[in-house]
mmCIF file of C-alpha atoms and ligand atoms in Angstrom:
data_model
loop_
_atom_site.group_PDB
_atom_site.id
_atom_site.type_symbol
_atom_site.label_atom_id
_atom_site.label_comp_id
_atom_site.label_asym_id
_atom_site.label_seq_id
_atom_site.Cartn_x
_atom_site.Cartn_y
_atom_site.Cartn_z
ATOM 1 C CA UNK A 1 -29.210 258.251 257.948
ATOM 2 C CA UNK A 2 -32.586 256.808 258.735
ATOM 3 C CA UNK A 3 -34.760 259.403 260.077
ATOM 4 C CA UNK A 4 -36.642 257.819 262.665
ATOM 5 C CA UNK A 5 -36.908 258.972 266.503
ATOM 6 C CA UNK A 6 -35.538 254.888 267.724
ATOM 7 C CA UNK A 7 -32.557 255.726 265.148
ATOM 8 C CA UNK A 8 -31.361 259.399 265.677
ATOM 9 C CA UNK A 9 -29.260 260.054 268.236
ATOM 10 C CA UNK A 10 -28.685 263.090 269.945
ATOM 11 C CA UNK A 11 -25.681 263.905 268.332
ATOM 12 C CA UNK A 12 -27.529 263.084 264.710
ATOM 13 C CA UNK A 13 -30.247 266.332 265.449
ATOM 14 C CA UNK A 14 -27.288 268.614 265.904
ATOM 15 C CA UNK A 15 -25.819 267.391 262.545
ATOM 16 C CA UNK A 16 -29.205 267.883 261.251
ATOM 17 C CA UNK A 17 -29.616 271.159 262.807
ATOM 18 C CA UNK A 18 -26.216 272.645 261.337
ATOM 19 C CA UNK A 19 -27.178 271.829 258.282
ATOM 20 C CA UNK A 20 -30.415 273.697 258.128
ATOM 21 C CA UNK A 21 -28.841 276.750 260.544
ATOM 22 C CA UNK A 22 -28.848 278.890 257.633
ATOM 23 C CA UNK A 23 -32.076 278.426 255.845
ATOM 24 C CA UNK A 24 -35.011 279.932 255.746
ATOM 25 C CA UNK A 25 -38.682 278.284 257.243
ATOM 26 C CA UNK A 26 -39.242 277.523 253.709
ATOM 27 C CA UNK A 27 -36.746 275.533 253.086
ATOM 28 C CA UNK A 28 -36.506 274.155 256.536
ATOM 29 C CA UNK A 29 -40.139 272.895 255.389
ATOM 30 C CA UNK A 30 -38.747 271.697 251.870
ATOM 31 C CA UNK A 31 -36.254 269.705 253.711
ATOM 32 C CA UNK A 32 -38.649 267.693 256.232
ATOM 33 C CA UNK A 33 -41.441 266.655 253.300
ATOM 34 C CA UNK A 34 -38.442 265.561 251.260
ATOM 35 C CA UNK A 35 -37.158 263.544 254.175
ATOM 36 C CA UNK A 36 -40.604 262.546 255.915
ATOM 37 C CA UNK A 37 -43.082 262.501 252.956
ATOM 38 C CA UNK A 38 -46.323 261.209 254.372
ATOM 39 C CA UNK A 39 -44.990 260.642 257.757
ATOM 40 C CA UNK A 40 -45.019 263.664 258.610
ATOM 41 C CA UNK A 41 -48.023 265.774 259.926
ATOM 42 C CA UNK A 42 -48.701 269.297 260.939
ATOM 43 C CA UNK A 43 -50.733 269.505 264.371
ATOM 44 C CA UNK A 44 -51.677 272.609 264.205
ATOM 45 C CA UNK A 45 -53.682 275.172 266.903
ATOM 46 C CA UNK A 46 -54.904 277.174 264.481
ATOM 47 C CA UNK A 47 -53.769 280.358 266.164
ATOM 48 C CA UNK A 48 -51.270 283.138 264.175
ATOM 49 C CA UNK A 49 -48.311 280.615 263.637
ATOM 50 C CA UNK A 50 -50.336 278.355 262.643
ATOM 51 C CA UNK A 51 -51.917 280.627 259.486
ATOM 52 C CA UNK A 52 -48.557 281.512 258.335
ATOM 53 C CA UNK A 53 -47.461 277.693 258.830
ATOM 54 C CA UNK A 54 -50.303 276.465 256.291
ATOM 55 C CA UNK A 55 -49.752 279.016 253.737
ATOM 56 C CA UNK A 56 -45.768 278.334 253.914
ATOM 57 C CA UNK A 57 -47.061 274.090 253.737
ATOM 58 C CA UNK A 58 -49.235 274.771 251.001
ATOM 59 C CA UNK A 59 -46.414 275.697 248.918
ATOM 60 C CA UNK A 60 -44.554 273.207 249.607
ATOM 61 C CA UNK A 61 -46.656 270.189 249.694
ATOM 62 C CA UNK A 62 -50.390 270.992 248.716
ATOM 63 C CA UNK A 63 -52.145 267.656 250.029
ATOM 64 C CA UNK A 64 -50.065 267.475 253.168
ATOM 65 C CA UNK A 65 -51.950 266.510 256.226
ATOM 66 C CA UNK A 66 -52.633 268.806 258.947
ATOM 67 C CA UNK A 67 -54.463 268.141 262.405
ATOM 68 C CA UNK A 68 -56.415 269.718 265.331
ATOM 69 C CA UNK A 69 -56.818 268.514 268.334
ATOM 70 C CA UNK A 70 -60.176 269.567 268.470
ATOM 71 C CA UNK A 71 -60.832 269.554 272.263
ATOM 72 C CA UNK A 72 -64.738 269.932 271.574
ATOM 73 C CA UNK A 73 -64.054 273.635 274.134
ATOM 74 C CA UNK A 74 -62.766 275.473 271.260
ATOM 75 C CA UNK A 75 -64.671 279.149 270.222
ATOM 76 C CA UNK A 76 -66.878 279.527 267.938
ATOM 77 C CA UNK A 77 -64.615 281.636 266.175
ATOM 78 C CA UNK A 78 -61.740 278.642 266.552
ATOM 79 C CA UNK A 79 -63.904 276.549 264.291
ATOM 80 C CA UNK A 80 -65.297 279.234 261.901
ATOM 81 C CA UNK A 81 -61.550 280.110 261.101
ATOM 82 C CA UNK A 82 -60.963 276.374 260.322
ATOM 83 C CA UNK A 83 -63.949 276.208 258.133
ATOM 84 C CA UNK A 84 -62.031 279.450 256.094
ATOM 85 C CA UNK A 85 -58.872 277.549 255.994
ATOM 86 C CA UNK A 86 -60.354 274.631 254.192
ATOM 87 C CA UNK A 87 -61.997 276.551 251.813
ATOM 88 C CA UNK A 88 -59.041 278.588 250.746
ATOM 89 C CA UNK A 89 -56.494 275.875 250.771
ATOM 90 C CA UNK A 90 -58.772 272.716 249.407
ATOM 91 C CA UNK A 91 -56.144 270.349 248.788
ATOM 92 C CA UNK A 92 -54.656 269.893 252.215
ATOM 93 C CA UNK A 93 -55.744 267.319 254.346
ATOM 94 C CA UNK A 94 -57.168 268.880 257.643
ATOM 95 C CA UNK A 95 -58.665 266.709 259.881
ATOM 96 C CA UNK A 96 -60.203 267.152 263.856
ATOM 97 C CA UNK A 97 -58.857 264.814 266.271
ATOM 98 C CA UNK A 98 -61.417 264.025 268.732
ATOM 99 C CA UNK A 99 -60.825 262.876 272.998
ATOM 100 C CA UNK A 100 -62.306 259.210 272.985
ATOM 101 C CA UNK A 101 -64.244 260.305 275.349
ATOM 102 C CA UNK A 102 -67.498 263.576 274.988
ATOM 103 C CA UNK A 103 -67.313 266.247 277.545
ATOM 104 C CA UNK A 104 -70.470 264.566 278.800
ATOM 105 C CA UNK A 105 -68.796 261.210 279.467
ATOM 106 C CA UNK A 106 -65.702 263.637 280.960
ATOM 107 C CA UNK A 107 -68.642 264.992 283.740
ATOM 108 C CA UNK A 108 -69.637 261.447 284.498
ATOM 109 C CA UNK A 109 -65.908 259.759 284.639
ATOM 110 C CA UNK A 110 -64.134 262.944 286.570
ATOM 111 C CA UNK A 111 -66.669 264.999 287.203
ATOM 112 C CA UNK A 112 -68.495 268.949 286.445
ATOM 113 C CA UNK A 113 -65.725 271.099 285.546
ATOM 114 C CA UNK A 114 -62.425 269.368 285.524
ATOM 115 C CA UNK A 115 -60.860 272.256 283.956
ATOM 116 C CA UNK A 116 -60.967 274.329 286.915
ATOM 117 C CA UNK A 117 -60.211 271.990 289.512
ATOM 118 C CA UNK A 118 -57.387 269.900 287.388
ATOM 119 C CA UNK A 119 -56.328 271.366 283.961
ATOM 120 C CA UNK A 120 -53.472 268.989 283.485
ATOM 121 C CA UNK A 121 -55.642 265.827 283.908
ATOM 122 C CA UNK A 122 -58.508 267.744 281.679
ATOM 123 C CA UNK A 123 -55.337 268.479 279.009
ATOM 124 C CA UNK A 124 -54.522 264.896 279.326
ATOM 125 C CA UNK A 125 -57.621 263.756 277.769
ATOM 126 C CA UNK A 126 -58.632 266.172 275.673
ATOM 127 C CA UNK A 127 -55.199 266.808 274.175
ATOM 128 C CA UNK A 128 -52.395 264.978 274.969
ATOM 129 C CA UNK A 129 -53.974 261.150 274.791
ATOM 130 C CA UNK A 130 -55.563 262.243 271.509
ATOM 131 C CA UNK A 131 -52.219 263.922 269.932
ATOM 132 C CA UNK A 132 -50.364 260.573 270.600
ATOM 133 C CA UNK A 133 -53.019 258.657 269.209
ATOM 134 C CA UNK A 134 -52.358 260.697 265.590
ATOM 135 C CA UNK A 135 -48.534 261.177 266.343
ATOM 136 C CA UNK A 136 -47.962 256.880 266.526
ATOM 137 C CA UNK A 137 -49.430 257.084 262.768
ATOM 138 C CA UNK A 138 -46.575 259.478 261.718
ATOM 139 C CA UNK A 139 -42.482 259.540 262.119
ATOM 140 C CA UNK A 140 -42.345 263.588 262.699
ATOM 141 C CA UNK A 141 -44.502 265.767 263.456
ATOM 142 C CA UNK A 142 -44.558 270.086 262.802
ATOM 143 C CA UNK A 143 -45.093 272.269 265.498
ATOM 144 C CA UNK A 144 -45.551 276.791 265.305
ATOM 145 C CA UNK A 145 -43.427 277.010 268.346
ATOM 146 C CA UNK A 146 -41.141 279.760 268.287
ATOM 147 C CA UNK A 147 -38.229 280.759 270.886
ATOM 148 C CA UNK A 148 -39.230 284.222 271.949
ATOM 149 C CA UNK A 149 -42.739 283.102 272.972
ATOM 150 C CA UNK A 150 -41.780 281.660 277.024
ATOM 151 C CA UNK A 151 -38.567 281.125 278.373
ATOM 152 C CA UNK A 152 -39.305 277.421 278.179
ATOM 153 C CA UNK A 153 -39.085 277.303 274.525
ATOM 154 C CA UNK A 154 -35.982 279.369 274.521
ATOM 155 C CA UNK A 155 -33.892 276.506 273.349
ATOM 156 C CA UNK A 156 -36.289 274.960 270.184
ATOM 157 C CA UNK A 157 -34.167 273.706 267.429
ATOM 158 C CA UNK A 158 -35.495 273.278 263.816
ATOM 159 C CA UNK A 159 -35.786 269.332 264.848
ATOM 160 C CA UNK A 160 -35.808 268.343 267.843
ATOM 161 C CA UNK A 161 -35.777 265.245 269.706
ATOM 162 C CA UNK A 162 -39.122 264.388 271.018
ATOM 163 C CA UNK A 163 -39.043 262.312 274.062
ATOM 164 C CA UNK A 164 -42.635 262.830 275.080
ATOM 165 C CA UNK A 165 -44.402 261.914 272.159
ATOM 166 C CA UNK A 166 -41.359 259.460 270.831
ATOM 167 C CA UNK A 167 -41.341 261.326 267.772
ATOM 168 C CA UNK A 168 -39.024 264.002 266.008
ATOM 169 C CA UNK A 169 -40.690 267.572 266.629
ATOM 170 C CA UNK A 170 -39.793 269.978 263.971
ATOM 171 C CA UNK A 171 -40.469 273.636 264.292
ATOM 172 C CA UNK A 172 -39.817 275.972 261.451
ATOM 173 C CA UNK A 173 -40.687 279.229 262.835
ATOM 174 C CA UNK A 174 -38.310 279.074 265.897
ATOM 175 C CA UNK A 175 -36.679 282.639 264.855
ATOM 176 C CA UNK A 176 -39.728 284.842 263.651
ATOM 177 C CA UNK A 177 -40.982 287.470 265.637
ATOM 178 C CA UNK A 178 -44.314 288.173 266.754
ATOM 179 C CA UNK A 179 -44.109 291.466 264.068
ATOM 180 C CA UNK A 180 -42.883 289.318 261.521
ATOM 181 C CA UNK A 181 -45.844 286.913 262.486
ATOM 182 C CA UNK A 182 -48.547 289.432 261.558
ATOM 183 C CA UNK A 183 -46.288 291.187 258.779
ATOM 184 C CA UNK A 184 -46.434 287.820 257.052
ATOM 185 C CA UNK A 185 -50.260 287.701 257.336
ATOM 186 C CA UNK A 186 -51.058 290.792 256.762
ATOM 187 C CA UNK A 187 -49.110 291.214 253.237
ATOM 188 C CA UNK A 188 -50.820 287.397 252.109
ATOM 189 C CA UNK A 189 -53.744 288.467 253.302
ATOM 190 C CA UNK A 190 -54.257 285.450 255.263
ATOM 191 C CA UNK A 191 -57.500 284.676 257.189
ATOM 192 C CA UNK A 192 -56.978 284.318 260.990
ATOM 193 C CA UNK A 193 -59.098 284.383 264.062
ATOM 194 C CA UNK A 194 -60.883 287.034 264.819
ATOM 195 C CA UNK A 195 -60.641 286.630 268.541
ATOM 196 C CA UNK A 196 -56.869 288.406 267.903
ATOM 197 C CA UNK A 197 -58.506 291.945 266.729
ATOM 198 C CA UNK A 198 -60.526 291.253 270.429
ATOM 199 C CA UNK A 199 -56.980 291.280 272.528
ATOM 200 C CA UNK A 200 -56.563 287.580 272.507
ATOM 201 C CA UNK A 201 -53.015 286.621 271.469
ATOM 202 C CA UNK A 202 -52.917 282.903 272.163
ATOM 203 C CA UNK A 203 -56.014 281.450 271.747
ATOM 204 C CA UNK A 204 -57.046 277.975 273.444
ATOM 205 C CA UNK A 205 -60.116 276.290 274.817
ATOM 206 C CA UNK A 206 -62.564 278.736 275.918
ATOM 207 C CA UNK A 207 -63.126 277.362 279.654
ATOM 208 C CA UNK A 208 -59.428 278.569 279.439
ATOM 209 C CA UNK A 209 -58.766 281.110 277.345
ATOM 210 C CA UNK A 210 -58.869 285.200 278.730
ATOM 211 C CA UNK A 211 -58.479 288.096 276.779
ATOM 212 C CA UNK A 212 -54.858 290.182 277.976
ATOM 213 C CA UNK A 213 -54.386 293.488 278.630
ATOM 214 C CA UNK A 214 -52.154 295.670 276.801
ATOM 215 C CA UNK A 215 -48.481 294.897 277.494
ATOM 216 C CA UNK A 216 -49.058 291.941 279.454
ATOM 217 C CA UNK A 217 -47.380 288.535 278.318
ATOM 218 C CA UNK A 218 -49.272 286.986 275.278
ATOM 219 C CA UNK A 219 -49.729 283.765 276.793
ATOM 220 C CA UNK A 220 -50.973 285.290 280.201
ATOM 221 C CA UNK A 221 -54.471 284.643 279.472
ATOM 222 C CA UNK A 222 -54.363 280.899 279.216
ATOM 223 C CA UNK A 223 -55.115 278.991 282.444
ATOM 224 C CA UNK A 224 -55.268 282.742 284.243
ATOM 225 C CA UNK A 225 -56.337 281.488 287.331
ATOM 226 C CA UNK A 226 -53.994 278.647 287.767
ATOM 227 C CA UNK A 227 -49.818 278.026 287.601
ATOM 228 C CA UNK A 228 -50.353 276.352 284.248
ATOM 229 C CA UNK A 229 -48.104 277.368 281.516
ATOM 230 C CA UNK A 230 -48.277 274.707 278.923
ATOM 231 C CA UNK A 231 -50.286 272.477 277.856
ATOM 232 C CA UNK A 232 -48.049 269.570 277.932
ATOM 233 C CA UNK A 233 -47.240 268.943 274.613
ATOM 234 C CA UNK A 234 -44.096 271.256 274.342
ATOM 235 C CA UNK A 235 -42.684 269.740 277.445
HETATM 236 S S1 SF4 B 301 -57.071 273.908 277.818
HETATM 237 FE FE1 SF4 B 301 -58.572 273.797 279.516
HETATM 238 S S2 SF4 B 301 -60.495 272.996 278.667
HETATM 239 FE FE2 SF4 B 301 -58.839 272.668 277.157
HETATM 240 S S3 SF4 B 301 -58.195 270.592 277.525
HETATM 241 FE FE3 SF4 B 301 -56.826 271.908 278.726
HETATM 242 S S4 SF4 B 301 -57.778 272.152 280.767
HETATM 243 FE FE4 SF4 B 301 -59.311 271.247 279.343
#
């Protein structure tokens, strides 16, 4: 079977998705290199998932490429963190996708602020133009989504049928917990950022990002102010 989003149909991902039902992220990862080789890519956020998603890569394919969408309204700490990844894991390919436009040329085109008075059209060109700029390039693409974090990802397969980006998403950490999250880090002693020790669970751009109170949902500090949930790029 040729394993290419114009090819697969749905039927074909739940075939697929049988298949890997009973194995582990690692071998969920071993299984999409062998099938996608250099076609597929990692776009990763950097945020918890994504330090126990480049540690279970590295083992698995050590100069496998891995992308940001750097946003250019990421923390300080966002990009430190990055700068620790690529010195612990120097054989992976990590590279920062930029907007084709600068957040100056953003203030002239839609004007101050955009984030605040229209996140969706600010995500649109700061993340979702740029991600299917680098996702046309590749065949799949790896994402840290995993079901328990909203009720819209509830339903996340291993691979998944990517009508969005016209691309086939696959997601390897679907079943881990949160716990198992920062169990996983903790006992690798992985480096993450260290905006989590400051009660920030899911970390974004900074114009949008809020630290969360205790017991609140983990993802209720990005786009506080507004009914944004997502991004886009998971819908
Ligand atoms: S998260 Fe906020 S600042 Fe970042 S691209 Fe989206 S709207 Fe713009």
């Amino acid at each position: 079977m040729k394993l290419q989003f114009d090819v697969l149909q749905k039927g074909d991902y739940e075939v697929i998705n049988k298949e890997l039902e009973r194995k582990d992220s690692l071998d969920v990862l071993k299984w999409v290199y062998n099938a996608f080789g250099d076609k597929l890519v990692y776009s990763c956020s950097f945020g918890a998932e994504g330090m126990v998603l480049i540690d279970l890569i590295s083992k698995v394919k050590k100069d496998a490429t891995i992308v940001f969408l750097d946003t250019d309204f990421h923390f300080k700490e966002t990009y430190d963190l990055i700068d620790q990844v690529k010195e612990r894991y120097p054989s992976l390919n990590i590279e920062l996708a930029k907007p084709e436009i600068t957040p100056e040329e953003q203030a002239k085109q839609y004007g101050e602020r955009l984030w605040e008075r229209e996140p969706d059209a600010c995500c649109k060109v700061r993340k979702l133009v740029p991600l299917e700029r680098e996702l046309s390039r590749y065949d799949a693409w790896i994402s840290g989504l995993r079901r328990e974090q909203s009720p819209t990802r509830i339903n996340t397969q291993f691979v998944n049928q990517d009508n969005r980006f016209q691309s086939i998403k696959v997601c390897p950490l679907i079943h881990w917990t949160e716990e198992e999250i920062w169990m996983y880090i903790n006992l690798h002693k992985l480096p993450y950022n260290e905006l989590h020790d400051k009660s920030y669970p899911s970390i974004g751009c900074e114009y949008c990002t809020k630290p969360v109170a205790e017991g609140e949902d983990p993802r209720s500090g990005r786009w506080a102010n507004s009914e944004k949930t997502e991004c886009g790029l998971h819908k």
